[in-house]
PDB file of C-alpha atoms in Angstrom:
ATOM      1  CA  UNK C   1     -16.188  -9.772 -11.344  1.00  0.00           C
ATOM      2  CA  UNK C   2     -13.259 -11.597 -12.088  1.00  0.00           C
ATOM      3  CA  UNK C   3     -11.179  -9.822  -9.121  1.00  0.00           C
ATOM      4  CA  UNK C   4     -10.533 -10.271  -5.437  1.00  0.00           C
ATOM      5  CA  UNK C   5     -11.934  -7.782  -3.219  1.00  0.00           C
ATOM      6  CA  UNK C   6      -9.626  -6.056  -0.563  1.00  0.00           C
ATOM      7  CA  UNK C   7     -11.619  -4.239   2.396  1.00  0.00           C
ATOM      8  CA  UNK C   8     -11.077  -6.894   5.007  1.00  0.00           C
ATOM      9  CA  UNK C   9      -6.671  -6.888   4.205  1.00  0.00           C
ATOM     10  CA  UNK C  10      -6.558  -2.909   4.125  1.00  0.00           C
ATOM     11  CA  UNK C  11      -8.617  -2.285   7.021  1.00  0.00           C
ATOM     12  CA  UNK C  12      -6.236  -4.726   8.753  1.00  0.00           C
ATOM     13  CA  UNK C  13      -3.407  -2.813   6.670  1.00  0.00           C
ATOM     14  CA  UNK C  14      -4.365   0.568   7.685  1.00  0.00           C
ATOM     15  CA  UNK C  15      -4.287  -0.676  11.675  1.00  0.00           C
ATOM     16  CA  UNK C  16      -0.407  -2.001  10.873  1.00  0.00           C
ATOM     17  CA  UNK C  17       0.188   1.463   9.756  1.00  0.00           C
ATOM     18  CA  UNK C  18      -1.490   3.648  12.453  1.00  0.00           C
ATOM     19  CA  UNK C  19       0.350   1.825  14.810  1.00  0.00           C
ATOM     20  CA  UNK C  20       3.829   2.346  13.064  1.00  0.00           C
ATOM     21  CA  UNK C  21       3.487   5.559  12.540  1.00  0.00           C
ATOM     22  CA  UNK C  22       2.006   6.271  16.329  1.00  0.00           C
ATOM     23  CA  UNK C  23       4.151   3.290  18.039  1.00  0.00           C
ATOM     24  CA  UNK C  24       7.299   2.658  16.183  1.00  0.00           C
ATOM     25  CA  UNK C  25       8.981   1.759  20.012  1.00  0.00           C
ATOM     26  CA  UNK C  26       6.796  -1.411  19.525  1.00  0.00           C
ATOM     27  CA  UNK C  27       8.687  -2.949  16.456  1.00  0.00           C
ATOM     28  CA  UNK C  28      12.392  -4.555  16.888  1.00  0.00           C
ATOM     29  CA  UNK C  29      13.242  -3.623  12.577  1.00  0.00           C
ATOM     30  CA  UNK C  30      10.515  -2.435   9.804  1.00  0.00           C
ATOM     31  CA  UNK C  31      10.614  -1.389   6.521  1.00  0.00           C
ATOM     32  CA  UNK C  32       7.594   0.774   4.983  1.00  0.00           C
ATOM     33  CA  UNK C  33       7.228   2.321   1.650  1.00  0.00           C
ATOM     34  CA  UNK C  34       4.090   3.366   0.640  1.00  0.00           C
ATOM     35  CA  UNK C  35       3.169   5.422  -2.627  1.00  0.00           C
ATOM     36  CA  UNK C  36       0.015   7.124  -3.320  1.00  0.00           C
ATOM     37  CA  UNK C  37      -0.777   8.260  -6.722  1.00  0.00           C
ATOM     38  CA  UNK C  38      -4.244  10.221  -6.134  1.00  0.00           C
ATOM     39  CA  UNK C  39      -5.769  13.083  -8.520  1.00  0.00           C
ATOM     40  CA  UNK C  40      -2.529  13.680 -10.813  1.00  0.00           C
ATOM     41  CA  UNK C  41      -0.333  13.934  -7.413  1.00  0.00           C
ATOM     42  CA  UNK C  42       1.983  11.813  -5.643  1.00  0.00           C
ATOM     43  CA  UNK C  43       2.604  11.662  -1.572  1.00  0.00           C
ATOM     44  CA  UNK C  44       5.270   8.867  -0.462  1.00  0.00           C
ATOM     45  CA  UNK C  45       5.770   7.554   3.147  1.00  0.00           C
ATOM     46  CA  UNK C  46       9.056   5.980   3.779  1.00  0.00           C
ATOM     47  CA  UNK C  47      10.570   4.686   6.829  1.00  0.00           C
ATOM     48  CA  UNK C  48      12.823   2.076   8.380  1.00  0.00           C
ATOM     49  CA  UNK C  49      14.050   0.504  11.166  1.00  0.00           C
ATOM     50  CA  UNK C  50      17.651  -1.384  11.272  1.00  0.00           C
ATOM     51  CA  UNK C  51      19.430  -2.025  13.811  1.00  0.00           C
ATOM     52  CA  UNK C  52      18.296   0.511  15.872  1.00  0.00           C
ATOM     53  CA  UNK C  53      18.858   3.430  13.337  1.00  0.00           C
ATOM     54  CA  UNK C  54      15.315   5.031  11.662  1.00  0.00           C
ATOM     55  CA  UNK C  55      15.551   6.962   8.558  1.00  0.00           C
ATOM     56  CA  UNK C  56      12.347   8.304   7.036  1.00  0.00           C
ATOM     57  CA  UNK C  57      11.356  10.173   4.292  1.00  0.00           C
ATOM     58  CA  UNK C  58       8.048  11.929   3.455  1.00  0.00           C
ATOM     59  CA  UNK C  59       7.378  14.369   0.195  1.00  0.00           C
ATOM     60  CA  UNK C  60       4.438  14.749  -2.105  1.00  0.00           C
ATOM     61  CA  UNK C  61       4.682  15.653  -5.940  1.00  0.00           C
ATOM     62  CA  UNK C  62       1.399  17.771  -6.119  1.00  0.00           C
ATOM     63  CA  UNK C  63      -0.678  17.563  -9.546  1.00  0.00           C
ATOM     64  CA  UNK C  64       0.756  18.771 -12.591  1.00  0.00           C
ATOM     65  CA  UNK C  65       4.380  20.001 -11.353  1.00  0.00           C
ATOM     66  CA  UNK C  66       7.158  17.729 -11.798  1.00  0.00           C
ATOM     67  CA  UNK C  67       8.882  18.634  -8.771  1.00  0.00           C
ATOM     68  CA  UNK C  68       8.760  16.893  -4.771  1.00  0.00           C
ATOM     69  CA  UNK C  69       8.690  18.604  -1.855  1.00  0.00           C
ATOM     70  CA  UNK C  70       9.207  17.456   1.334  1.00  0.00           C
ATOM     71  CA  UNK C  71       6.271  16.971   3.453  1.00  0.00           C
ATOM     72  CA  UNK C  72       5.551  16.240   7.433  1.00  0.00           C
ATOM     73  CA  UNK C  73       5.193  12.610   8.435  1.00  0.00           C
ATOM     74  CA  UNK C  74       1.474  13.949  10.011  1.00  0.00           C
ATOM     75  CA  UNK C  75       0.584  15.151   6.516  1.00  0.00           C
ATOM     76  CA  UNK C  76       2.000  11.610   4.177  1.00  0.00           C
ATOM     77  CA  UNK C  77       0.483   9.853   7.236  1.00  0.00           C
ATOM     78  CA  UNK C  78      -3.183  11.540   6.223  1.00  0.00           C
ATOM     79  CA  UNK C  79      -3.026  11.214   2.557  1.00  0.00           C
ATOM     80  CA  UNK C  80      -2.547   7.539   2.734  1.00  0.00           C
ATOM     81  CA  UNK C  81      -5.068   7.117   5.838  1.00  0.00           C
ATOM     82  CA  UNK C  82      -7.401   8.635   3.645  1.00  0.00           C
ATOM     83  CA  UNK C  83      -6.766   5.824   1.075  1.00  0.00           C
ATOM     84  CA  UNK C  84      -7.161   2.838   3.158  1.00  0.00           C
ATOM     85  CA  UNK C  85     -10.401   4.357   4.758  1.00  0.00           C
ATOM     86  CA  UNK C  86     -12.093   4.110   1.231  1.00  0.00           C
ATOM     87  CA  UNK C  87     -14.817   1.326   0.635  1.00  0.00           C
ATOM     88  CA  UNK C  88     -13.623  -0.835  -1.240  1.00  0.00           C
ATOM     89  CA  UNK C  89      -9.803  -2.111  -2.849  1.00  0.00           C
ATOM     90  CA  UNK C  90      -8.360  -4.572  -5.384  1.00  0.00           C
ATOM     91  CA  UNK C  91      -5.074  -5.545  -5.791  1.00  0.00           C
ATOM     92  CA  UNK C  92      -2.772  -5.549  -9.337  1.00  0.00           C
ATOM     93  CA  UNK C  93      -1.050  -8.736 -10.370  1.00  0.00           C
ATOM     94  CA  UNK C  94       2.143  -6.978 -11.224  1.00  0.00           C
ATOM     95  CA  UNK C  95       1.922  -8.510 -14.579  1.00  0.00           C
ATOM     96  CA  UNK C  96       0.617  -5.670 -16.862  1.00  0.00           C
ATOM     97  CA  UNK C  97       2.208  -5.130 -20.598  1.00  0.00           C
ATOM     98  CA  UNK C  98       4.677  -2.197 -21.328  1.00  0.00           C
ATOM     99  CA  UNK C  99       2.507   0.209 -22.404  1.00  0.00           C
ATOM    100  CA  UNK C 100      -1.051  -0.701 -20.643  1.00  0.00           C
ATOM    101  CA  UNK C 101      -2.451   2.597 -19.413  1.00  0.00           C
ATOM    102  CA  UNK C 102      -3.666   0.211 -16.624  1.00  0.00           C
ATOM    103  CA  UNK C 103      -3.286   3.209 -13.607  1.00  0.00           C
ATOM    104  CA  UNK C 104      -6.400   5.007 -14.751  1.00  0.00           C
ATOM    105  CA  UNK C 105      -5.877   8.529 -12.913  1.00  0.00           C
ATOM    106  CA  UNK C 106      -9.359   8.691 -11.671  1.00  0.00           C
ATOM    107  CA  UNK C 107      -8.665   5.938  -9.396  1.00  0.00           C
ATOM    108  CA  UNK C 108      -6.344   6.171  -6.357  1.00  0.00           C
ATOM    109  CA  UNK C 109      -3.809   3.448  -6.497  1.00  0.00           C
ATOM    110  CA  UNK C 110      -1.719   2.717  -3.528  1.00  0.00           C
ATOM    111  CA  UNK C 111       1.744   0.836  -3.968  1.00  0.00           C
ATOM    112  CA  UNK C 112       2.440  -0.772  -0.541  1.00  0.00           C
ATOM    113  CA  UNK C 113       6.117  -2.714   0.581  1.00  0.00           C
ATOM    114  CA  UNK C 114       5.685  -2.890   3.840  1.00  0.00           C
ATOM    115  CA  UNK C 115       7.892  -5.419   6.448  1.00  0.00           C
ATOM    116  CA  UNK C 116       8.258  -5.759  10.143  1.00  0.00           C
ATOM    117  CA  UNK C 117       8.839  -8.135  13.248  1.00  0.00           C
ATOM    118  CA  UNK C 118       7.422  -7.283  15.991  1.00  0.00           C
ATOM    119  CA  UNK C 119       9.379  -6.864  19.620  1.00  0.00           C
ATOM    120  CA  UNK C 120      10.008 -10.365  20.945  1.00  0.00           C
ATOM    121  CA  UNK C 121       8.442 -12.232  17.779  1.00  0.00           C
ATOM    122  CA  UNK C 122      10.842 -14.233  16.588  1.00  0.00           C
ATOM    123  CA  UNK C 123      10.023 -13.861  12.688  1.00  0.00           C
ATOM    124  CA  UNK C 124       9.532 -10.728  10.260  1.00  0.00           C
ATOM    125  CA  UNK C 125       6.302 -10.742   8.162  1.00  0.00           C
ATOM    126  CA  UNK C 126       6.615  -9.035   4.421  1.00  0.00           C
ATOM    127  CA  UNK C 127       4.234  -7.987   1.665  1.00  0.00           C
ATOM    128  CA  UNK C 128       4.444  -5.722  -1.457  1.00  0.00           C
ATOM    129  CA  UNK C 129       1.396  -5.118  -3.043  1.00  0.00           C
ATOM    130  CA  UNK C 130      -0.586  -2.452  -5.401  1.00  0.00           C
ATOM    131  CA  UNK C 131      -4.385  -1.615  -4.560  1.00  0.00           C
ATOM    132  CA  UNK C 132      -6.386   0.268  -6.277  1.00  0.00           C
ATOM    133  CA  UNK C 133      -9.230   2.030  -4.018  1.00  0.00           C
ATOM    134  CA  UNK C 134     -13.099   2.158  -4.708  1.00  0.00           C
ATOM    135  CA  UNK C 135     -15.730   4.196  -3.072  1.00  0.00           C
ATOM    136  CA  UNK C 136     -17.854   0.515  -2.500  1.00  0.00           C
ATOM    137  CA  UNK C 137     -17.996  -2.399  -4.633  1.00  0.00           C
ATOM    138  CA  UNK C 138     -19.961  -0.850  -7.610  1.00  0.00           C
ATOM    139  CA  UNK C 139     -17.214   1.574  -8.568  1.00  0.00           C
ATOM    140  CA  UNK C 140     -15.017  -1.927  -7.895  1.00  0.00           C
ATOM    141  CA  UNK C 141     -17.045  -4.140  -9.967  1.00  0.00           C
ATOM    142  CA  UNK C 142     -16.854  -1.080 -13.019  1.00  0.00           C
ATOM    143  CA  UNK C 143     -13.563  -0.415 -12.745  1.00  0.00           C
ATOM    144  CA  UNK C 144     -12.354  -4.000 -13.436  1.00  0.00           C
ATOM    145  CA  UNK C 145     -15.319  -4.576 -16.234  1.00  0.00           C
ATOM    146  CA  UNK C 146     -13.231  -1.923 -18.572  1.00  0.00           C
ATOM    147  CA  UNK C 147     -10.220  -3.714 -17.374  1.00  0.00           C
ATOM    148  CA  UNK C 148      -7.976  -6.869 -18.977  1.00  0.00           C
ATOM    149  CA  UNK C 149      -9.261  -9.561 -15.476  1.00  0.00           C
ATOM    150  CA  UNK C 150      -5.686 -10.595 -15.905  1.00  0.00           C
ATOM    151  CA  UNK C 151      -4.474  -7.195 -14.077  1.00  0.00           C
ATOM    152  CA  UNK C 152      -6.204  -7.956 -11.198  1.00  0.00           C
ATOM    153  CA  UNK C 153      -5.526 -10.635  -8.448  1.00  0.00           C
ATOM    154  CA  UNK C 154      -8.559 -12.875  -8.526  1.00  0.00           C
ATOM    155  CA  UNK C 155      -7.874 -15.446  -5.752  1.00  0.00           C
ATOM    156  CA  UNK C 156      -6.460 -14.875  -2.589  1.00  0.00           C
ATOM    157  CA  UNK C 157      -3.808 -15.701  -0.774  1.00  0.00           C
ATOM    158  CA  UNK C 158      -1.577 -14.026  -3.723  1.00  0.00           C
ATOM    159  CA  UNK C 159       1.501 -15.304  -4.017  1.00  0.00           C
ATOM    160  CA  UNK C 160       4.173 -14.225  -6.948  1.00  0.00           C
ATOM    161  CA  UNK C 161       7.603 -12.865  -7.412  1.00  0.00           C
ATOM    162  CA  UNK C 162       6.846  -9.692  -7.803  1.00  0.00           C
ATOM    163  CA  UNK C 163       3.754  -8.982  -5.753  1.00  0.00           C
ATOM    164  CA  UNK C 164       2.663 -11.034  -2.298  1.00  0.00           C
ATOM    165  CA  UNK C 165       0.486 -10.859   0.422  1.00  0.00           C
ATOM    166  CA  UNK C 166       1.835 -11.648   3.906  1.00  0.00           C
ATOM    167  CA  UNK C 167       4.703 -14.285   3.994  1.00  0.00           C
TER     168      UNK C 167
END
């Protein structure tokens, strides 16, 4: 398998994001979008922190209608919990082709921007990444066999312009 594998970083991810979502009080700014395309549907989790102003949004675009609704924060928050509690994850390079059907609907994929500092800490950490979730590594290791290796980040830290892990 020419890809990295993912558990370890999302099960660290999906502890970032409980405690957001339980303990925003314990972040000075943050900035969290997540998007979860899952079974034809759509469920996004915004919200952020400046200057001491929130704003979130949370709406779902359920399989095969082309409109959003708005959604509770308890429900978005459960969708995408869901997602990072699966076995297994890799992570797209950002660089597919125009035209690369490379989001194969069978497959949750999660799009994750996602930045914070911390009360006290005196510097913000960042990351924007897309995962693409796995019931365990054999429904990893097929997934990225019928796959170009080039979609898939292979060594880890990744670093690029337009998708990085923690800076």
């Amino acid at each position: 398998m020419n890809a990295a594998l993912y558990a370890d970083y999302v099960a660290d991810l999906r502890g970032l994001f409980a405690e957001l979502d339980r303990h925003p009080e314990r972040f000075q700014t943050f900035g969290a979008h997540l998007e979860l395309a899952v079974a034809g549907g759509l469920v996004v989790y915004e919200t952020t922190r400046r200057k001491g102003q929130t704003d979130s949004l949370f709406y779902g675009r359920p399989a095969g209608t082309g409109t959003s609704q708005q959604m509770s924060q308890a429900s978005a928050f459960a969708a995408i919990d869901r997602f990072f509690a699966l076995g297994q994850f890799v992570a797209l390079t950002g660089d597919r082709k125009e035209g690369d059907g490379t989001l194969d609907a069978q497959y949750p994929h999660c799009a994750v921007r996602f930045s914070y500092r911390r009360k006290g800490h005196p510097a913000a950490r960042a990351m924007l990444m897309v995962f693409v979730g796995f019931n365990d590594d054999a429904d990893a290791l097929h997934y990225v066999g019928g796959n170009d290796p080039s979609l898939f980040v292979a060594e880890r830290p990744y670093r690029t312009e337009r998708a990085y892990e923690w800076t």
